[in-house]
PDB file of C-alpha atoms in Angstrom:
ATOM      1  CA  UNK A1210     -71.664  30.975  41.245  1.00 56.00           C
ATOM      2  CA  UNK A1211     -68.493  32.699  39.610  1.00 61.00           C
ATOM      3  CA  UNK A1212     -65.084  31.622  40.912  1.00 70.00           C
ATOM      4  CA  UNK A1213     -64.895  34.912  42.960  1.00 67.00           C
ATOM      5  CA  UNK A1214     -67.651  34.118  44.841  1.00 77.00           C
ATOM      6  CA  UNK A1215     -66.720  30.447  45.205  1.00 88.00           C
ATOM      7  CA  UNK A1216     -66.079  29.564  48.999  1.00 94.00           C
ATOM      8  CA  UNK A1217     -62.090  28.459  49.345  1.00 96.00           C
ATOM      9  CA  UNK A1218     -61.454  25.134  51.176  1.00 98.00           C
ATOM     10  CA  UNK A1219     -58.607  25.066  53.771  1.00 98.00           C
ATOM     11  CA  UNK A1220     -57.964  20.925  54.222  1.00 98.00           C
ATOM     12  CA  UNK A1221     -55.262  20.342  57.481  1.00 98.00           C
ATOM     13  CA  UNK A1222     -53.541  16.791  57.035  1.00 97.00           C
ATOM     14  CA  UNK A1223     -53.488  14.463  59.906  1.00 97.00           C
ATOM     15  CA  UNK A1224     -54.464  11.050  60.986  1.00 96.00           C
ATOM     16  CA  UNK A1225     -57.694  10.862  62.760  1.00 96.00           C
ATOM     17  CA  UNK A1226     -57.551   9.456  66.800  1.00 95.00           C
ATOM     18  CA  UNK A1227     -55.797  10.946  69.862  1.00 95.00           C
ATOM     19  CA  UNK A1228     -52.825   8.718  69.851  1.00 96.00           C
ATOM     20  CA  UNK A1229     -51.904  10.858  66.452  1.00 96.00           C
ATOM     21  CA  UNK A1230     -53.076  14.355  67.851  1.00 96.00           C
ATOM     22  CA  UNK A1231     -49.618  15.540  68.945  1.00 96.00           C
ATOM     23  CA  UNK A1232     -47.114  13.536  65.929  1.00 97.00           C
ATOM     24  CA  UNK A1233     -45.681  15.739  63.670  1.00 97.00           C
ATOM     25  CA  UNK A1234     -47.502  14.164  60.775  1.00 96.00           C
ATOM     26  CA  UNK A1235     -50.591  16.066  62.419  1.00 97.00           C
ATOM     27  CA  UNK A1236     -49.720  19.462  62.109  1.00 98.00           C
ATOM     28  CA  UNK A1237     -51.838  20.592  59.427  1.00 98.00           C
ATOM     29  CA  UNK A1238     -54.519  19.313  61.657  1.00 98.00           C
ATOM     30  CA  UNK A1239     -53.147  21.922  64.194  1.00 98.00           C
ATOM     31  CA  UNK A1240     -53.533  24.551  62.096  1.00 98.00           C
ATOM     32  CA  UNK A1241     -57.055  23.594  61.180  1.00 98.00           C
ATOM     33  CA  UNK A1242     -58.077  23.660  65.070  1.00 97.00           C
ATOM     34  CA  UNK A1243     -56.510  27.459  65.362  1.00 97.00           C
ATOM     35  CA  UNK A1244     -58.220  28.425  62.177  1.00 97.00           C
ATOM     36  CA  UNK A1245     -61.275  27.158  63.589  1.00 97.00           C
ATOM     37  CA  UNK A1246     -60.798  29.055  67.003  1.00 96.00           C
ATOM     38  CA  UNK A1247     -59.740  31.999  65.116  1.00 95.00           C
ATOM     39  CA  UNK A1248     -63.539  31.737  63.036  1.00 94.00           C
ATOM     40  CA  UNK A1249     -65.354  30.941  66.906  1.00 93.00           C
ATOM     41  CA  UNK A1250     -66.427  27.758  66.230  1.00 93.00           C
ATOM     42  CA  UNK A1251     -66.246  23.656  66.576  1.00 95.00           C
ATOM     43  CA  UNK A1252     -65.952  21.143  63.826  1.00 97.00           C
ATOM     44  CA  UNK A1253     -68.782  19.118  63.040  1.00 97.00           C
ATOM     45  CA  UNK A1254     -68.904  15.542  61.011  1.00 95.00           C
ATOM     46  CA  UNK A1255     -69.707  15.519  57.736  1.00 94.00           C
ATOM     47  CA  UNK A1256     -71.095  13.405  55.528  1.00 93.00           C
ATOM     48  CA  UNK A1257     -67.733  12.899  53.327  1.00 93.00           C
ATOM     49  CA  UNK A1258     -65.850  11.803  56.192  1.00 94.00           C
ATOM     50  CA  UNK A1259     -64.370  14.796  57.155  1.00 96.00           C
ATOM     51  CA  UNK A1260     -65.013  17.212  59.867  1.00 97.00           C
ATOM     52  CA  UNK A1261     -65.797  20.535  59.038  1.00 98.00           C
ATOM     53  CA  UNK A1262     -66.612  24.096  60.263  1.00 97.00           C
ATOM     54  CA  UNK A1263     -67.914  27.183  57.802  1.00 96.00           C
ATOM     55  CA  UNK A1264     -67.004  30.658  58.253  1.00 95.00           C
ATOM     56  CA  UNK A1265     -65.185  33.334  57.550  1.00 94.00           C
ATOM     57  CA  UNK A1266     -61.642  34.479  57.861  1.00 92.00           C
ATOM     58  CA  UNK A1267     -59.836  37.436  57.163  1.00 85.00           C
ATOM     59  CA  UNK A1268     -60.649  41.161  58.042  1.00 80.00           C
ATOM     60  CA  UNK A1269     -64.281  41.697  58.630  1.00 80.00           C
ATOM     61  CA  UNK A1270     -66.305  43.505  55.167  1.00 76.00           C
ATOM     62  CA  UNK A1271     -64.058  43.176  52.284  1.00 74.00           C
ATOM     63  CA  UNK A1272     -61.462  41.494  53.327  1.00 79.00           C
ATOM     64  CA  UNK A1273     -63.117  38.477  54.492  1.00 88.00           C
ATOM     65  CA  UNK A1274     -63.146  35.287  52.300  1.00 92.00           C
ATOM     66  CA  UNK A1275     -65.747  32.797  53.116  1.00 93.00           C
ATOM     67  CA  UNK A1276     -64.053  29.411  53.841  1.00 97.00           C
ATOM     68  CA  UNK A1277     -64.609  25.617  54.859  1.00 97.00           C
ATOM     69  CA  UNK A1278     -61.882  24.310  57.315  1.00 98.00           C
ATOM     70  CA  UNK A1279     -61.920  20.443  57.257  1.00 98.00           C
ATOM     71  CA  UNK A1280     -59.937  17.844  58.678  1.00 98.00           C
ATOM     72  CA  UNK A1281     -60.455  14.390  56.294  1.00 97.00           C
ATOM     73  CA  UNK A1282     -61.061  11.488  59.408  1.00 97.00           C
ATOM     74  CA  UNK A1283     -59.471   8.633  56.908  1.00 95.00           C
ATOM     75  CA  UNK A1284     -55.906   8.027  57.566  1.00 92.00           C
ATOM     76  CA  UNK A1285     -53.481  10.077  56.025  1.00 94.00           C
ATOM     77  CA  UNK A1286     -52.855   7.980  52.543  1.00 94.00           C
ATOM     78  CA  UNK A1287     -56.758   7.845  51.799  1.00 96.00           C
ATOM     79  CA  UNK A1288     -57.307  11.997  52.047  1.00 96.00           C
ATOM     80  CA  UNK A1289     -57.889  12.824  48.358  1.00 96.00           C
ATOM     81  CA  UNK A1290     -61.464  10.415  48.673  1.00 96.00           C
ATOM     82  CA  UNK A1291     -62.904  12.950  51.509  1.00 97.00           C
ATOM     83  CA  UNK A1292     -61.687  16.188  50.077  1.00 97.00           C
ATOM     84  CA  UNK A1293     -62.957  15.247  46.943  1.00 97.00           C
ATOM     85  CA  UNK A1294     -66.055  14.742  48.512  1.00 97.00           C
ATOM     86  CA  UNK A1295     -65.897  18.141  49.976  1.00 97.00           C
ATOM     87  CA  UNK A1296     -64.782  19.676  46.831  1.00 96.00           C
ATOM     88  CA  UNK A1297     -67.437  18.735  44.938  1.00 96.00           C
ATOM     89  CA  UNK A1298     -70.717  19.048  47.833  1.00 96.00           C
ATOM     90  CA  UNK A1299     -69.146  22.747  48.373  1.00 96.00           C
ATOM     91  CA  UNK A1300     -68.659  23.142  44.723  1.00 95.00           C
ATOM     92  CA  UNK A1301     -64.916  24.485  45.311  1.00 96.00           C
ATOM     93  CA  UNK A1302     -62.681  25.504  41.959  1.00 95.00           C
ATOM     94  CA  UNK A1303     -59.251  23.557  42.630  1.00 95.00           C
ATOM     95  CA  UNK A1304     -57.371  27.382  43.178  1.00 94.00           C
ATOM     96  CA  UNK A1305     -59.765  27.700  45.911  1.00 96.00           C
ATOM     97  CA  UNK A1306     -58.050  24.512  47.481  1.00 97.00           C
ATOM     98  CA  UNK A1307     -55.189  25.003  49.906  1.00 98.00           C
ATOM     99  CA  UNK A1308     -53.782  21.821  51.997  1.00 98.00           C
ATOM    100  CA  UNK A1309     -51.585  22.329  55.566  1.00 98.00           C
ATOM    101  CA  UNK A1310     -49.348  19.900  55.821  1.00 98.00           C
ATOM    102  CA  UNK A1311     -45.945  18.530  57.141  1.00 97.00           C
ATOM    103  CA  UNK A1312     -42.865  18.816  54.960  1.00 96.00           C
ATOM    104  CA  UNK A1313     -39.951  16.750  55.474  1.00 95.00           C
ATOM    105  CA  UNK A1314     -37.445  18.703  53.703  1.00 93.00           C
ATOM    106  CA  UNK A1315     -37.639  21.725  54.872  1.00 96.00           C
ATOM    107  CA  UNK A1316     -36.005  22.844  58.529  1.00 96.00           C
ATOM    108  CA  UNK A1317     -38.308  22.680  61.807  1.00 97.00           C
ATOM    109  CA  UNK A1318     -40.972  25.817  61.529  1.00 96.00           C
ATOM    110  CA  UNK A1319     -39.838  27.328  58.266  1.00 97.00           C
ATOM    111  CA  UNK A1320     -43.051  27.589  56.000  1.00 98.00           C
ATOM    112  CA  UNK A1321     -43.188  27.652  52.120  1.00 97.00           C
ATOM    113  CA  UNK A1322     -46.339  28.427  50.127  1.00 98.00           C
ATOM    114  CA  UNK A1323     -46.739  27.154  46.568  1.00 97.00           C
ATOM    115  CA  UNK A1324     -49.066  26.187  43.950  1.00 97.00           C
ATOM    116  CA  UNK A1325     -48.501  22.932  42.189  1.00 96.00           C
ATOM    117  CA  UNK A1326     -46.042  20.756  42.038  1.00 93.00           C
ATOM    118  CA  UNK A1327     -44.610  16.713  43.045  1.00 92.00           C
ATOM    119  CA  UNK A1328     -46.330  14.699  45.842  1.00 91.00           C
ATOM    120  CA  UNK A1329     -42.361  14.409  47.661  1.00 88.00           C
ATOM    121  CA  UNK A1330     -43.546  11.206  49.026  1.00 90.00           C
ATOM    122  CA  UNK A1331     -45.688  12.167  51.138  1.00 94.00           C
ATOM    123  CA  UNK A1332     -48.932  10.105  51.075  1.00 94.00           C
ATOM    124  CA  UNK A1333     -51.198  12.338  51.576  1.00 95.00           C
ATOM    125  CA  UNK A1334     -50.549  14.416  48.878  1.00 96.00           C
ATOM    126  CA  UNK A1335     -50.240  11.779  46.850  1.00 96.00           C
ATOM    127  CA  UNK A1336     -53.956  10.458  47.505  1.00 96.00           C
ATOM    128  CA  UNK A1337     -54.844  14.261  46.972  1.00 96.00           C
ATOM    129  CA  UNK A1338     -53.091  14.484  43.628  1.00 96.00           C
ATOM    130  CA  UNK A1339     -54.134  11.024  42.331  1.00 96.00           C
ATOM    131  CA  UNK A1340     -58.021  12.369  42.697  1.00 95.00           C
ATOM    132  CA  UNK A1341     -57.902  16.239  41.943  1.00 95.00           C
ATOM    133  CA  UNK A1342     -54.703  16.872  40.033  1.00 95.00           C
ATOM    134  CA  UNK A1343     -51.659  19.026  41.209  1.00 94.00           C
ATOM    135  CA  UNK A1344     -53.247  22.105  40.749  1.00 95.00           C
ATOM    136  CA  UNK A1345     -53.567  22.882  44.362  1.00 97.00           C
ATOM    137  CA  UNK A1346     -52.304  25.178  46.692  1.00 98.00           C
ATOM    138  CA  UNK A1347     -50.095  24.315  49.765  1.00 98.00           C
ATOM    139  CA  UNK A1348     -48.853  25.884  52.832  1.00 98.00           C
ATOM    140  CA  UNK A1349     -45.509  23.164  53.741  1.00 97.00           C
ATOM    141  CA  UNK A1350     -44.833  23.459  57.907  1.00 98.00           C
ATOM    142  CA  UNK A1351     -41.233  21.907  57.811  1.00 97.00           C
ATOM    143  CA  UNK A1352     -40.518  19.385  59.997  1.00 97.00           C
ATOM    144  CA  UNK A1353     -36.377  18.394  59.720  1.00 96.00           C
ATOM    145  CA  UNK A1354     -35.605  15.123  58.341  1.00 94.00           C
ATOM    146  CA  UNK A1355     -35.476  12.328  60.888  1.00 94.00           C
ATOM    147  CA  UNK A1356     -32.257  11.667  63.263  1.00 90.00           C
ATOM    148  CA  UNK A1357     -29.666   9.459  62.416  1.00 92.00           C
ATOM    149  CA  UNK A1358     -31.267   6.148  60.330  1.00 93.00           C
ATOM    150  CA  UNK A1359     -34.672   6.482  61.952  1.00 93.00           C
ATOM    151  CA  UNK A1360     -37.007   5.961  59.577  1.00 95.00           C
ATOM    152  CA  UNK A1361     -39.019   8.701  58.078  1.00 93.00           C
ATOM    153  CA  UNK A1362     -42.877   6.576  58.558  1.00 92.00           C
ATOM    154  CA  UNK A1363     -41.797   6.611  62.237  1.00 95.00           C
ATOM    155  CA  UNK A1364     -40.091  10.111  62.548  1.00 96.00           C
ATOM    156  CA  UNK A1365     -43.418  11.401  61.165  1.00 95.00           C
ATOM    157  CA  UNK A1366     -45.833   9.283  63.428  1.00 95.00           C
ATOM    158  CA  UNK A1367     -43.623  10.753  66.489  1.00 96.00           C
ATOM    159  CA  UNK A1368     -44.711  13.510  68.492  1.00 97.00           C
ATOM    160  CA  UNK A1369     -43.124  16.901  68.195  1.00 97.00           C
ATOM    161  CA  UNK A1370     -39.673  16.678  70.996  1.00 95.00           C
ATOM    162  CA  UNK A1371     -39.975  18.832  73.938  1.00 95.00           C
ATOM    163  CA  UNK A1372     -37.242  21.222  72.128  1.00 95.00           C
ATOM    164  CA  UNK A1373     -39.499  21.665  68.971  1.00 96.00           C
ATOM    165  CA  UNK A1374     -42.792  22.142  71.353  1.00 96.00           C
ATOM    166  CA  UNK A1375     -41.189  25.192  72.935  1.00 97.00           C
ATOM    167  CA  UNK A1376     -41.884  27.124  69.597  1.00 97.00           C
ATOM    168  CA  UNK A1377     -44.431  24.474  67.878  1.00 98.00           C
ATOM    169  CA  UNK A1378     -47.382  27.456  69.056  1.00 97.00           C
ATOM    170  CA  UNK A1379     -45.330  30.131  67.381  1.00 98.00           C
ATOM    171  CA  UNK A1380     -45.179  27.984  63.947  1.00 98.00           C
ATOM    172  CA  UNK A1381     -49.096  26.854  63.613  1.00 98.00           C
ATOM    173  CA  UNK A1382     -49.956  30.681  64.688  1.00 98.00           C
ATOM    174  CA  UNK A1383     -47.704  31.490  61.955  1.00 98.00           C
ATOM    175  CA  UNK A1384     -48.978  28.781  59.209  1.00 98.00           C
ATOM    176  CA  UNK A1385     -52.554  30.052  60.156  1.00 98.00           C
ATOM    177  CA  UNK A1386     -51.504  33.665  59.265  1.00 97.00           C
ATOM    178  CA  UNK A1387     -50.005  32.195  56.355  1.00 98.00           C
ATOM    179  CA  UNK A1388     -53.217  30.536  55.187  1.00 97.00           C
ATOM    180  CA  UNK A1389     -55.143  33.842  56.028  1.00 96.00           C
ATOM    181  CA  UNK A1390     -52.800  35.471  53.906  1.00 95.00           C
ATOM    182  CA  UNK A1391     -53.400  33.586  51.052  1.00 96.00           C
ATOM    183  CA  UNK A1392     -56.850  33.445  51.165  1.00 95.00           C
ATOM    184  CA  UNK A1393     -57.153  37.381  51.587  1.00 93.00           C
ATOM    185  CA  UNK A1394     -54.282  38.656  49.620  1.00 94.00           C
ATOM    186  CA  UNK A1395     -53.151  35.873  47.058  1.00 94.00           C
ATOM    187  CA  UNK A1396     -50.272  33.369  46.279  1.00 96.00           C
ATOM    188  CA  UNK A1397     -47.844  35.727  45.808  1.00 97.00           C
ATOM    189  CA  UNK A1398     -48.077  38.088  48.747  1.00 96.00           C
ATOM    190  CA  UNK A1399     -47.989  35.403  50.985  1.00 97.00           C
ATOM    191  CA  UNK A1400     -45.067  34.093  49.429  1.00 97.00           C
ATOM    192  CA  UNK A1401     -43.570  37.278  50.246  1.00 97.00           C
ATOM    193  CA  UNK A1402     -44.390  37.711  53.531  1.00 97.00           C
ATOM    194  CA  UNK A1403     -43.884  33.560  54.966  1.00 97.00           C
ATOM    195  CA  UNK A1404     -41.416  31.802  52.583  1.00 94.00           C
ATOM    196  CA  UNK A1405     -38.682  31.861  54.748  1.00 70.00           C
TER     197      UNK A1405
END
C-alpha cells in the first residue's frame, strides 16, 4: 500500500470516564464524537485500547479520504502507547497522523494547524512524541490560560464555564471542518482557511 492510499488516523485527546466528558482537557475527544456523527457511525473498542470507528470523510468520490477516528481510553499522559498501537495495526505513515487537542496558549476557540513541533507541556503530546516522533500533525483548539493562580492541571480538568459553552458547539464544528480540511485539501490550505 503506497502512502496515497494509506488510510489517515484522526486521534481526539481526552481522558476516558464521564466525570472528564465535559473538562476542557477533553475537547479533542469532542471533536472525535462530531467526526464520528459526521461519518454515521458509533465507536467501537479496540484491541489497542482505544475506541475507534472507520470511514470516510470528506466529499463523496474523489474527495473523500478514508480515515480511522479514535479516542485512546488510557489517561491522557499514557496516549502515545494506544496510538502507536493503532498506527502500526492500521499501518498509518506518521503524515497521515493528525491529533485534536487542547492548547493552553492560545485564546478560547481560536484554532491553529501545524506539523511538528515542541510537546508545550502538555502530556499528551508528550507521551505521543516520546513513542512516534514529532512528525505529526495537529489541529490546537485554544483554551485561555487559567484565571488568576489557578493551576493549569486543574484549569484543564475543569469543565468548559457556562460563558465558553455558549460558543463551545461553534468551535468543535469548526475544529472538525478543520480536520476535514486537512485531510482533503492538505496542511497548507487549512492553514489558510482556520489559523486564526
Amino acid at each position: 500500500m503506497s502512502d496515497a492510499d494509506a488510510p489517515w488516523l484522526v486521534v481526539g485527546l481526552g481522558n476516558p470516564g464521564p466525570e472528564y466528558a465535559a473538562n476542557r482537557h477533553n475537547v479533542g475527544f469532542m471533536v472525535a464524537e462530531l467526526l464520528a456523527g459526521r461519518i454515521g457511525g458509533k465507536f467501537k473498542a479496540h484491541r489497542s485500547r482505544a475506541q475507534v470507528l472507520e470511514g470516510r470523510l470528506g466529499a463523496p468520490g474523489a474527495g473523500s479520504r478514508r480515515v480511522v477516528l479514535a479516542k485512546p481510553m488510557s489517561y491522557m499522559n499514557l496516549s502515545g502507547g494506544p496510538v502507536t498501537a493503532l498506527r502500526d495495526f492500521y499501518k498509518v505513515p506518521l503524515e497521515h497522523l493528525v491529533v485534536v487537542h487542547d492548547e493552553l496558549d492560545i485564546d478560547y476557540g481560536v484554532l491553529r494547524l501545524k506539523k511538528g513541533g515542541g510537546d508545550n507541556g502538555h502530556n499528551g503530546l508528550k507521551s505521543l512524541t516520546k513513542s512516534l516522533g514529532p512528525g505529526y500533525h495537529r489541529v490546537r483548539f485554544g483554551i485561555g490560560r487559567p484565571p488568576g493562580r489557578m493551576p493549569v492541571a486543574d484549569f484543564v480538568l475543569k469543565d468548559f464555564s457556562s460563558a465558553e459553552r455558549k460558543e463551545l458547539d461553534y468551535f468543535v464544528d469548526r475544529a472538525a471542518d478543520a480536520v476535514e480540511c486537512l485531510l482533503v485539501d492538505g496542511l497548507e490550505r487549512a492553514q489558510g482557511t482556520y489559523n486564526s
